[in-house]
Coordinates of C-alpha atoms in Angstrom, one line a residue:
M1 CA 310.9 -69.2 60.9
T2 CA 307.8 -69.2 58.6
D3 CA 304.8 -67.1 59.4
L4 CA 302.7 -70.2 60.3
S5 CA 305.5 -71.5 62.5
H6 CA 305.4 -68.2 64.3
L7 CA 301.7 -68.6 65.0
A8 CA 302.2 -72.2 66.1
Q9 CA 304.9 -71.0 68.5
L10 CA 302.4 -68.4 69.9
V11 CA 299.9 -71.2 70.5
E12 CA 302.5 -73.1 72.4
Q13 CA 302.7 -70.1 74.8
L14 CA 299.0 -70.2 75.6
P15 CA 299.6 -72.2 78.9
N16 CA 301.4 -69.0 80.1
A17 CA 298.2 -66.9 79.6
K18 CA 296.3 -65.7 82.7
V19 CA 292.8 -64.4 82.0
L20 CA 290.0 -62.9 83.9
C21 CA 286.6 -63.8 82.4
I22 CA 283.5 -61.9 83.6
G23 CA 280.0 -62.6 82.3
D24 CA 276.7 -64.5 82.3
V25 CA 277.1 -68.2 83.1
M26 CA 274.4 -70.6 82.2
L27 CA 273.6 -74.3 82.2
D28 CA 273.3 -75.9 78.7
R29 CA 271.2 -79.1 79.0
F30 CA 270.9 -81.6 76.2
V31 CA 268.0 -84.1 76.1
Y32 CA 268.6 -86.9 73.6
G33 CA 266.0 -89.4 72.4
S34 CA 264.1 -90.8 69.4
V35 CA 260.9 -89.8 67.6
T36 CA 258.7 -92.5 66.2
R37 CA 255.2 -91.0 66.4
I38 CA 253.2 -87.8 66.4
S39 CA 251.3 -86.8 69.5
P40 CA 247.5 -87.4 69.3
E41 CA 247.0 -84.2 71.3
A42 CA 248.6 -81.8 68.9
P43 CA 250.7 -82.0 65.6
I44 CA 254.0 -82.3 67.4
P45 CA 256.6 -85.1 67.6
I46 CA 256.8 -87.2 70.8
I47 CA 260.4 -87.6 71.9
R48 CA 261.2 -90.8 73.8
V49 CA 264.0 -89.6 76.2
E50 CA 267.0 -91.8 76.2
R51 CA 269.8 -89.7 77.7
E52 CA 270.5 -86.3 79.2
S53 CA 273.7 -84.3 79.6
A54 CA 274.7 -80.8 80.7
M55 CA 277.6 -78.4 80.4
L56 CA 278.5 -74.8 81.1
G57 CA 277.2 -72.3 78.6
G58 CA 277.4 -68.6 78.1
A59 CA 280.5 -67.1 79.8
G60 CA 281.0 -70.6 81.3
N61 CA 281.7 -71.8 77.8
V62 CA 284.2 -69.0 77.2
A63 CA 286.0 -70.1 80.4
R64 CA 286.0 -73.7 79.2
N65 CA 287.5 -72.7 75.8
A66 CA 290.2 -70.7 77.5
T67 CA 291.2 -73.5 79.9
A68 CA 291.1 -76.0 77.0
L69 CA 293.7 -73.8 75.3
G70 CA 295.8 -74.1 78.4
A71 CA 295.1 -70.7 79.9
S72 CA 294.4 -70.2 83.6
V73 CA 291.2 -68.4 84.2
R74 CA 289.7 -66.4 87.0
F75 CA 286.0 -66.6 86.5
L76 CA 283.6 -64.0 87.9
S77 CA 279.9 -64.7 87.4
L78 CA 276.5 -65.1 89.1
V79 CA 274.0 -67.9 89.8
G80 CA 270.8 -68.3 91.6
D81 CA 270.3 -70.0 95.0
D82 CA 268.9 -73.1 93.3
L83 CA 269.8 -76.6 92.2
P84 CA 270.9 -75.6 88.7
G85 CA 273.1 -72.9 90.3
R86 CA 274.8 -75.6 92.4
E87 CA 275.3 -77.7 89.3
V88 CA 277.0 -74.8 87.6
M89 CA 279.3 -74.3 90.6
E90 CA 280.2 -78.0 90.5
Y91 CA 281.1 -77.9 86.8
V92 CA 283.2 -74.8 87.4
A93 CA 284.9 -76.4 90.4
N94 CA 285.8 -79.5 88.3
D95 CA 287.7 -77.4 85.8
K96 CA 291.2 -77.4 87.2
G97 CA 292.2 -74.4 85.1
V98 CA 289.5 -72.1 86.7
E99 CA 289.7 -70.1 89.8
P100 CA 286.0 -69.4 90.5
Y101 CA 284.5 -66.3 92.0
I102 CA 280.8 -67.3 91.5
Q103 CA 278.3 -65.0 93.3
I104 CA 274.9 -66.1 94.4
E105 CA 271.7 -63.9 94.3
R106 CA 268.7 -65.3 96.1
N107 CA 265.3 -65.3 94.3
R108 CA 267.0 -65.1 90.9
P109 CA 266.9 -68.3 88.8
T110 CA 270.1 -69.7 87.2
T111 CA 269.8 -69.4 83.4
I112 CA 269.1 -72.8 81.8
K113 CA 268.9 -73.6 78.1
T114 CA 267.5 -77.0 77.3
R115 CA 267.8 -78.5 73.8
Y116 CA 265.8 -81.6 72.7
I117 CA 267.6 -83.6 70.1
A118 CA 266.5 -86.7 68.1
G119 CA 268.1 -88.3 65.1
G120 CA 270.9 -85.7 65.2
Q121 CA 268.4 -82.9 64.8
Q122 CA 267.4 -80.3 67.4
L123 CA 263.7 -80.3 67.8
L124 CA 263.1 -77.6 70.4
R125 CA 264.9 -75.3 72.8
S126 CA 263.5 -74.1 76.1
D127 CA 265.0 -71.2 78.1
N128 CA 264.5 -70.6 81.8
E129 CA 266.0 -67.2 82.6
T130 CA 265.5 -63.6 83.7
T131 CA 267.1 -60.4 82.4
A132 CA 265.9 -58.3 85.4
T133 CA 268.5 -55.9 86.8
L134 CA 270.6 -57.3 89.6
A135 CA 270.2 -56.2 93.2
A136 CA 272.2 -53.1 94.1
P137 CA 274.5 -55.0 96.6
T138 CA 275.2 -57.6 94.0
I139 CA 276.2 -55.0 91.4
S140 CA 278.5 -53.3 94.0
N141 CA 280.1 -56.6 94.9
L142 CA 280.7 -57.6 91.3
S143 CA 282.2 -54.2 90.5
A144 CA 284.5 -54.4 93.5
L145 CA 285.7 -58.0 92.7
A146 CA 286.3 -57.1 89.1
A147 CA 288.4 -54.1 90.0
Q148 CA 290.3 -56.3 92.6
L149 CA 291.0 -59.1 90.1
A150 CA 291.9 -57.1 87.0
P151 CA 295.5 -56.1 87.9
D152 CA 296.6 -59.7 88.4
V153 CA 295.9 -61.1 85.0
S154 CA 297.2 -60.5 81.5
A155 CA 293.9 -60.0 79.7
I156 CA 290.2 -59.5 80.6
I157 CA 287.2 -60.9 78.8
L158 CA 283.7 -59.4 79.2
S159 CA 281.3 -62.1 77.9
D160 CA 277.9 -60.3 77.7
Y161 CA 274.8 -62.5 77.2
G162 CA 272.4 -59.8 78.5
K163 CA 271.4 -61.7 81.6
G164 CA 272.5 -59.0 84.1
V165 CA 276.0 -59.7 85.2
L166 CA 277.6 -57.1 83.0
H167 CA 275.6 -54.2 84.4
G168 CA 276.9 -50.8 83.2
D169 CA 278.5 -50.2 86.6
V170 CA 280.3 -53.5 86.5
V171 CA 281.6 -52.9 83.0
A172 CA 282.8 -49.4 83.9
A173 CA 284.6 -50.5 87.0
T174 CA 286.3 -53.4 85.1
I175 CA 287.5 -51.2 82.2
A176 CA 288.6 -48.5 84.6
A177 CA 290.7 -50.9 86.6
A178 CA 292.1 -52.5 83.4
R179 CA 293.2 -49.2 81.9
K180 CA 294.8 -48.2 85.2
A181 CA 296.7 -51.5 85.2
V182 CA 297.3 -51.4 81.4
K183 CA 295.5 -54.6 80.8
P184 CA 293.6 -55.3 77.5
V185 CA 289.9 -55.8 77.7
I186 CA 288.2 -58.0 75.0
V187 CA 284.4 -57.8 74.8
D188 CA 281.9 -60.2 73.3
P189 CA 279.1 -57.6 73.2
K190 CA 275.3 -57.7 73.5
G191 CA 272.6 -55.2 72.6
T192 CA 273.0 -52.3 70.3
D193 CA 274.7 -49.7 72.5
Y194 CA 278.4 -50.4 72.5
S195 CA 279.2 -47.2 74.2
I196 CA 278.8 -49.0 77.5
Y197 CA 282.1 -50.7 76.6
R198 CA 283.9 -47.4 76.1
G199 CA 287.6 -47.8 76.6
A200 CA 287.7 -51.5 75.8
T201 CA 290.6 -52.8 73.7
V202 CA 288.5 -54.8 71.2
V203 CA 284.9 -55.9 70.7
T204 CA 284.0 -59.0 68.7
P205 CA 280.5 -58.7 67.3
N206 CA 279.2 -61.1 64.7
R207 CA 277.7 -59.7 61.5
A208 CA 274.1 -59.6 62.8
E209 CA 275.2 -57.8 66.0
A210 CA 277.3 -55.3 64.2
Q211 CA 274.4 -54.6 61.7
A212 CA 272.0 -54.0 64.7
A213 CA 274.5 -51.8 66.5
T214 CA 275.4 -49.6 63.5
G215 CA 272.4 -49.8 61.1
I216 CA 274.8 -50.8 58.3
D217 CA 273.9 -53.7 56.1
I218 CA 277.1 -55.7 56.0
Q219 CA 277.4 -57.5 52.7
S220 CA 281.0 -56.7 51.6
D221 CA 284.4 -56.0 53.0
E222 CA 283.8 -52.3 52.6
D223 CA 280.6 -52.6 54.6
A224 CA 282.4 -54.5 57.3
I225 CA 285.1 -51.8 57.5
A226 CA 282.4 -49.0 57.6
A227 CA 280.5 -50.7 60.5
A228 CA 283.6 -51.4 62.5
T229 CA 284.9 -47.8 62.0
K230 CA 281.5 -46.5 63.2
I231 CA 281.7 -48.5 66.4
I232 CA 285.3 -47.3 67.0
T233 CA 284.6 -43.6 66.4
E234 CA 281.1 -43.4 68.0
C235 CA 281.6 -45.8 71.0
G236 CA 285.2 -45.1 72.0
I237 CA 286.4 -48.7 71.3
E238 CA 290.0 -49.1 70.2
N239 CA 289.6 -52.0 67.8
V240 CA 286.8 -54.2 66.3
L241 CA 287.1 -57.9 65.2
L242 CA 284.0 -58.5 63.2
T243 CA 283.1 -62.1 62.6
R244 CA 281.3 -62.8 59.3
S245 CA 280.5 -66.5 59.2
Q246 CA 281.4 -67.9 55.8
D247 CA 283.1 -64.6 54.9
G248 CA 285.7 -65.0 57.7
M249 CA 286.6 -62.0 59.9
T250 CA 287.5 -58.4 59.5
L251 CA 289.9 -56.7 62.0
V252 CA 289.8 -52.9 62.0
T253 CA 292.0 -50.8 64.3
S254 CA 291.7 -47.3 65.7
K255 CA 294.5 -46.3 63.3
G256 CA 292.3 -47.2 60.3
E257 CA 294.1 -50.4 59.4
A258 CA 291.8 -53.2 58.1
T259 CA 292.7 -56.9 57.7
H260 CA 290.4 -59.4 56.2
L261 CA 290.8 -63.0 57.3
P262 CA 289.2 -65.7 55.1
T263 CA 287.2 -68.4 56.8
E264 CA 289.2 -71.4 57.9
A265 CA 286.2 -73.8 58.3
R266 CA 286.5 -77.0 56.3
E267 CA 283.1 -78.4 57.3
V268 CA 280.4 -76.6 59.2
F269 CA 278.2 -78.7 61.6
D270 CA 277.2 -76.2 64.3
V271 CA 278.0 -72.5 64.8
S272 CA 276.7 -72.3 68.3
G273 CA 279.4 -71.3 70.7
A274 CA 281.7 -70.1 67.9
G275 CA 281.7 -66.6 69.3
D276 CA 282.8 -68.0 72.7
T277 CA 285.7 -69.7 71.1
V278 CA 286.8 -66.6 69.2
V279 CA 286.8 -64.3 72.3
A280 CA 288.5 -66.9 74.5
C281 CA 291.2 -67.6 71.9
L282 CA 291.7 -63.9 71.1
A283 CA 292.1 -63.0 74.8
S284 CA 294.3 -66.0 75.6
A285 CA 296.6 -65.4 72.7
I286 CA 297.0 -61.7 73.7
A287 CA 297.5 -62.7 77.3
G288 CA 300.2 -65.2 76.1
G289 CA 302.1 -62.4 74.3
A290 CA 300.6 -62.3 70.8
S291 CA 299.9 -59.1 69.0
L292 CA 296.3 -58.3 68.2
S293 CA 296.8 -59.1 64.6
D294 CA 298.4 -62.5 65.3
A295 CA 295.8 -63.3 68.0
A296 CA 293.0 -62.6 65.5
R297 CA 294.5 -65.0 63.0
I298 CA 294.8 -67.7 65.7
A299 CA 291.2 -67.1 66.7
N300 CA 290.1 -67.3 63.1
V301 CA 291.7 -70.8 62.9
A302 CA 290.0 -71.8 66.1
A303 CA 286.6 -70.7 64.8
G304 CA 287.1 -72.8 61.7
I305 CA 287.8 -75.8 63.9
V306 CA 285.0 -75.4 66.4
V307 CA 282.2 -75.0 63.8
G308 CA 283.2 -78.5 62.6
K309 CA 282.1 -79.8 65.9
I310 CA 278.6 -80.3 67.3
G311 CA 277.2 -78.1 70.1
T312 CA 279.1 -75.8 72.5
A313 CA 282.5 -77.4 71.9
V314 CA 286.1 -76.3 72.7
V315 CA 289.3 -76.2 70.7
Y316 CA 292.6 -77.6 71.9
P317 CA 296.2 -76.3 71.2
D318 CA 297.2 -79.4 69.3
E319 CA 294.3 -78.9 66.9
L320 CA 295.4 -75.3 66.3
I321 CA 299.0 -76.3 65.7
S322 CA 297.9 -79.1 63.4
V323 CA 295.9 -76.7 61.2
L324 CA 298.6 -74.1 61.3
H325 CA 301.1 -76.6 60.1
H326 CA 298.7 -77.6 57.3
H327 CA 298.5 -81.3 58.3
D328 CA 295.9 -83.2 56.3
L329 CA 294.7 -85.0 59.3
M330 CA 294.0 -82.8 62.2
I331 CA 295.1 -83.9 65.6
G332 CA 291.5 -83.5 66.8
E333 CA 290.6 -86.4 64.6
A334 CA 293.5 -88.6 65.5
K335 CA 292.4 -91.8 67.1
L336 CA 294.6 -92.0 70.2
M337 CA 293.8 -89.5 73.0
P338 CA 293.4 -89.2 76.7
L339 CA 290.1 -90.2 78.4
D340 CA 288.9 -86.7 79.0
R341 CA 289.4 -85.8 75.3
M342 CA 287.7 -89.0 74.3
V343 CA 284.7 -88.1 76.4
D344 CA 284.5 -84.9 74.5
R345 CA 284.6 -86.7 71.2
V346 CA 282.0 -89.2 72.2
E347 CA 279.6 -86.4 73.2
R348 CA 280.1 -84.9 69.7
W349 CA 279.4 -88.3 68.1
R350 CA 276.2 -88.7 70.1
R351 CA 274.9 -85.3 69.0
K352 CA 275.3 -86.5 65.4
G353 CA 273.1 -89.5 66.3
Y354 CA 275.9 -92.1 66.3
K355 CA 275.8 -95.2 68.4
V356 CA 279.1 -95.7 70.3
G357 CA 280.6 -99.1 71.0
F358 CA 283.4 -100.1 73.3
T359 CA 285.7 -103.1 73.7
N360 CA 289.0 -103.6 75.4
G361 CA 292.1 -105.8 75.6
C362 CA 295.9 -106.0 75.4
F363 CA 296.1 -106.5 71.6
D364 CA 299.8 -107.3 72.0
L365 CA 300.4 -109.1 68.7
L366 CA 297.5 -108.4 66.5
H367 CA 296.1 -111.6 64.9
P368 CA 293.0 -112.7 62.9
G369 CA 291.1 -113.4 66.2
H370 CA 291.5 -109.7 67.2
L371 CA 290.4 -108.6 63.7
S372 CA 287.3 -110.7 63.9
L373 CA 286.4 -109.4 67.3
L374 CA 286.9 -105.8 66.2
Q375 CA 284.8 -106.3 63.0
Q376 CA 282.0 -107.9 65.0
A377 CA 282.1 -105.0 67.5
R378 CA 282.0 -102.4 64.8
S379 CA 279.1 -104.1 63.1
N380 CA 277.0 -103.3 66.2
C381 CA 277.8 -99.6 66.4
D382 CA 278.6 -96.5 64.4
R383 CA 281.8 -95.6 66.2
L384 CA 284.0 -98.1 68.1
I385 CA 286.4 -97.2 70.9
V386 CA 289.1 -99.6 72.0
G387 CA 290.3 -99.5 75.6
L388 CA 294.0 -100.6 75.5
N389 CA 295.8 -101.9 78.5
S390 CA 299.0 -99.9 79.3
D391 CA 302.4 -101.6 79.3
A392 CA 302.3 -101.8 83.1
S393 CA 298.8 -103.2 83.1
V394 CA 299.8 -105.9 80.6
K395 CA 302.8 -106.8 82.7
R396 CA 300.7 -107.3 85.8
L397 CA 298.2 -109.4 83.9
K398 CA 300.4 -111.4 81.6
G399 CA 303.8 -111.6 83.3
E400 CA 307.2 -109.8 83.1
A401 CA 307.8 -111.0 79.5
R402 CA 304.9 -109.1 78.2
P403 CA 304.0 -107.0 76.3
V404 CA 306.0 -107.8 73.2
Q405 CA 305.0 -104.4 71.7
S406 CA 304.9 -101.1 73.6
E407 CA 301.5 -99.4 74.2
A408 CA 302.4 -96.7 71.7
A409 CA 303.1 -99.4 69.0
R410 CA 299.9 -101.3 69.9
A411 CA 297.8 -98.1 69.8
A412 CA 299.3 -97.1 66.4
V413 CA 298.4 -100.5 64.9
L414 CA 294.9 -100.4 66.3
G415 CA 294.5 -96.8 65.1
S416 CA 295.4 -97.8 61.5
L417 CA 292.3 -100.1 61.4
E418 CA 289.2 -98.8 59.7
T419 CA 287.0 -100.6 62.2
V420 CA 288.5 -98.6 65.1
S421 CA 287.3 -95.0 65.7
G422 CA 289.3 -94.2 68.8
V423 CA 291.8 -95.7 71.3
V424 CA 292.1 -95.0 75.0
I425 CA 295.0 -96.4 77.0
F426 CA 294.2 -97.3 80.6
G427 CA 296.6 -98.2 83.4
E428 CA 294.2 -100.2 85.7
D429 CA 293.7 -103.9 85.4
T430 CA 290.1 -103.4 84.2
P431 CA 288.6 -100.7 82.0
I432 CA 285.8 -99.9 84.5
T433 CA 286.8 -96.2 84.8
V434 CA 286.8 -95.8 81.1
I435 CA 283.4 -97.4 80.7
E436 CA 282.0 -95.2 83.5
A437 CA 283.3 -92.1 81.8
L438 CA 282.4 -92.9 78.1
K439 CA 279.0 -94.6 78.9
P440 CA 279.1 -96.6 75.6
D441 CA 275.8 -97.7 74.0
I442 CA 277.3 -101.1 73.2
L443 CA 279.8 -103.1 75.2
V444 CA 281.5 -105.9 73.3
K445 CA 283.6 -108.9 74.7
G446 CA 284.5 -112.3 73.3
A447 CA 282.2 -115.2 73.7
D448 CA 284.6 -116.9 76.1
Y449 CA 283.0 -114.7 78.7
T450 CA 279.4 -114.8 80.0
I451 CA 277.6 -111.5 80.4
D452 CA 277.7 -111.6 84.2
K453 CA 281.6 -111.9 83.9
V454 CA 282.0 -108.9 81.5
V455 CA 283.5 -106.0 83.4
G456 CA 281.2 -103.0 83.2
A457 CA 278.2 -105.0 81.9
D458 CA 276.1 -104.1 84.9
I459 CA 276.9 -100.4 84.4
V460 CA 276.0 -100.4 80.7
Q461 CA 272.9 -102.4 81.1
G462 CA 271.9 -100.1 84.0
Y463 CA 271.4 -97.1 81.8
G464 CA 269.8 -99.1 78.9
G465 CA 272.9 -100.1 76.9
K466 CA 273.6 -103.5 75.4
V467 CA 276.3 -106.1 76.0
V468 CA 277.3 -108.2 72.9
L469 CA 279.4 -111.4 73.0
A470 CA 281.4 -111.7 69.8
N471 CA 282.2 -115.1 68.3
L472 CA 285.9 -116.1 68.7
A473 CA 288.0 -117.2 65.7
D474 CA 289.5 -120.6 66.6
G475 CA 293.2 -121.2 66.8
F476 CA 294.5 -117.7 67.4
S477 CA 296.0 -116.2 70.5
T478 CA 299.0 -114.0 71.3
T479 CA 300.3 -116.5 73.8
S480 CA 300.3 -119.3 71.3
T481 CA 301.9 -117.1 68.7
I482 CA 304.7 -116.2 71.1
A483 CA 305.2 -119.9 71.9
R484 CA 305.5 -120.8 68.3
I485 CA 308.0 -118.1 67.7
N486 CA 310.1 -119.3 70.7
Q487 CA 310.1 -123.0 69.6
G488 CA 313.5 -124.2 68.8
K489 CA 315.3 -121.2 70.4
D490 CA 316.6 -123.4 73.2

């Protein structure tokens, strides 16, 4: 077995990982729009809001990353008794890989970070938060829960965003319980005093954080080793994984061993959330049975993938395995994927400012009429997703003799076309569920329909999208093609 194959095998074990994540959850809001003029009131752009979305941020994004990798996560955090807090709890509840232990503190606002984006560029971020100390009963309750949950997992993450959840007492109780149960503790630190994490297995500061904590200007490998060594010796931390952006990562152990991992990023779009991915992947890999060194290498690959995405994104096991096997085309960019993965991809496209189109059909025997429809659809958008009827769906709609080609074959043919950006297979008779989930900007059907007969037209038009009827190429249909093939067989 090659070294890369060994790492890939470890990634395949991630679904066996059981992790406890403790830290500051927040709500990341994204407001998308367009800017066409400057305000007459002040020299600032006016954004015309077109769409809004939200997702879990902070420790919530760490939990999202861990479950995306296949790990099961116990998640301990805190929200305020407010609408954003209830929204956070709903997002957590919808992640089937998370077992939530979300506490509520009255008169404390849930942390919200709102980003305003136009033309693929972030114009402004507003933060609604408090860093005031938690109430004493809340601290006591969090400490008790952390100590109770720690023995039943394989690794513990402390995701510190400085919003109050990781009070010194909570951290101390967690690490004490972890050491008693012989469980590793992985910390994404905050602030400059890392001694509050004394006894932790590994901390994962980035370059700026390590510089602030140690006073060492980190420009070289030697500087990175010196800073990490200072944290280990002065703060009682066992190991340090220092992330260094374009310079990769440096792992330093309490034994004095140092390993430099070169950056794996092929293209950098957005580094936000990369630290969440690193700590989630590192902890999940350790929980799945990987050594610290192997877990760091896997986390380094994950970081290289996630910075190629927009916003607080996640990494999936198939993407890791693809990179580890040195595939030229990463699975994350393959065209056929489940609906939930396609929703994630569409969100990334939109953050780049792309207009997303959607059309659907059986596409059994691909003919010039199909090609014309797809070309017209793509001409109206930047990225085109095709909803493809499953074999069972085609059989119900077209009869027992159909489809001629399996859904896998039909998806492969569609995916080979330059006009098609993504393919989603759906098993229902109509793509209404897919349309509701993807919320395409453009919905395309053939001109043999009228807009009022197009499935999903009312939904798309309801949020400001557009329905396009494409001209049909005369003389082509799968049914007539099959009939011609069958002529003379009797």
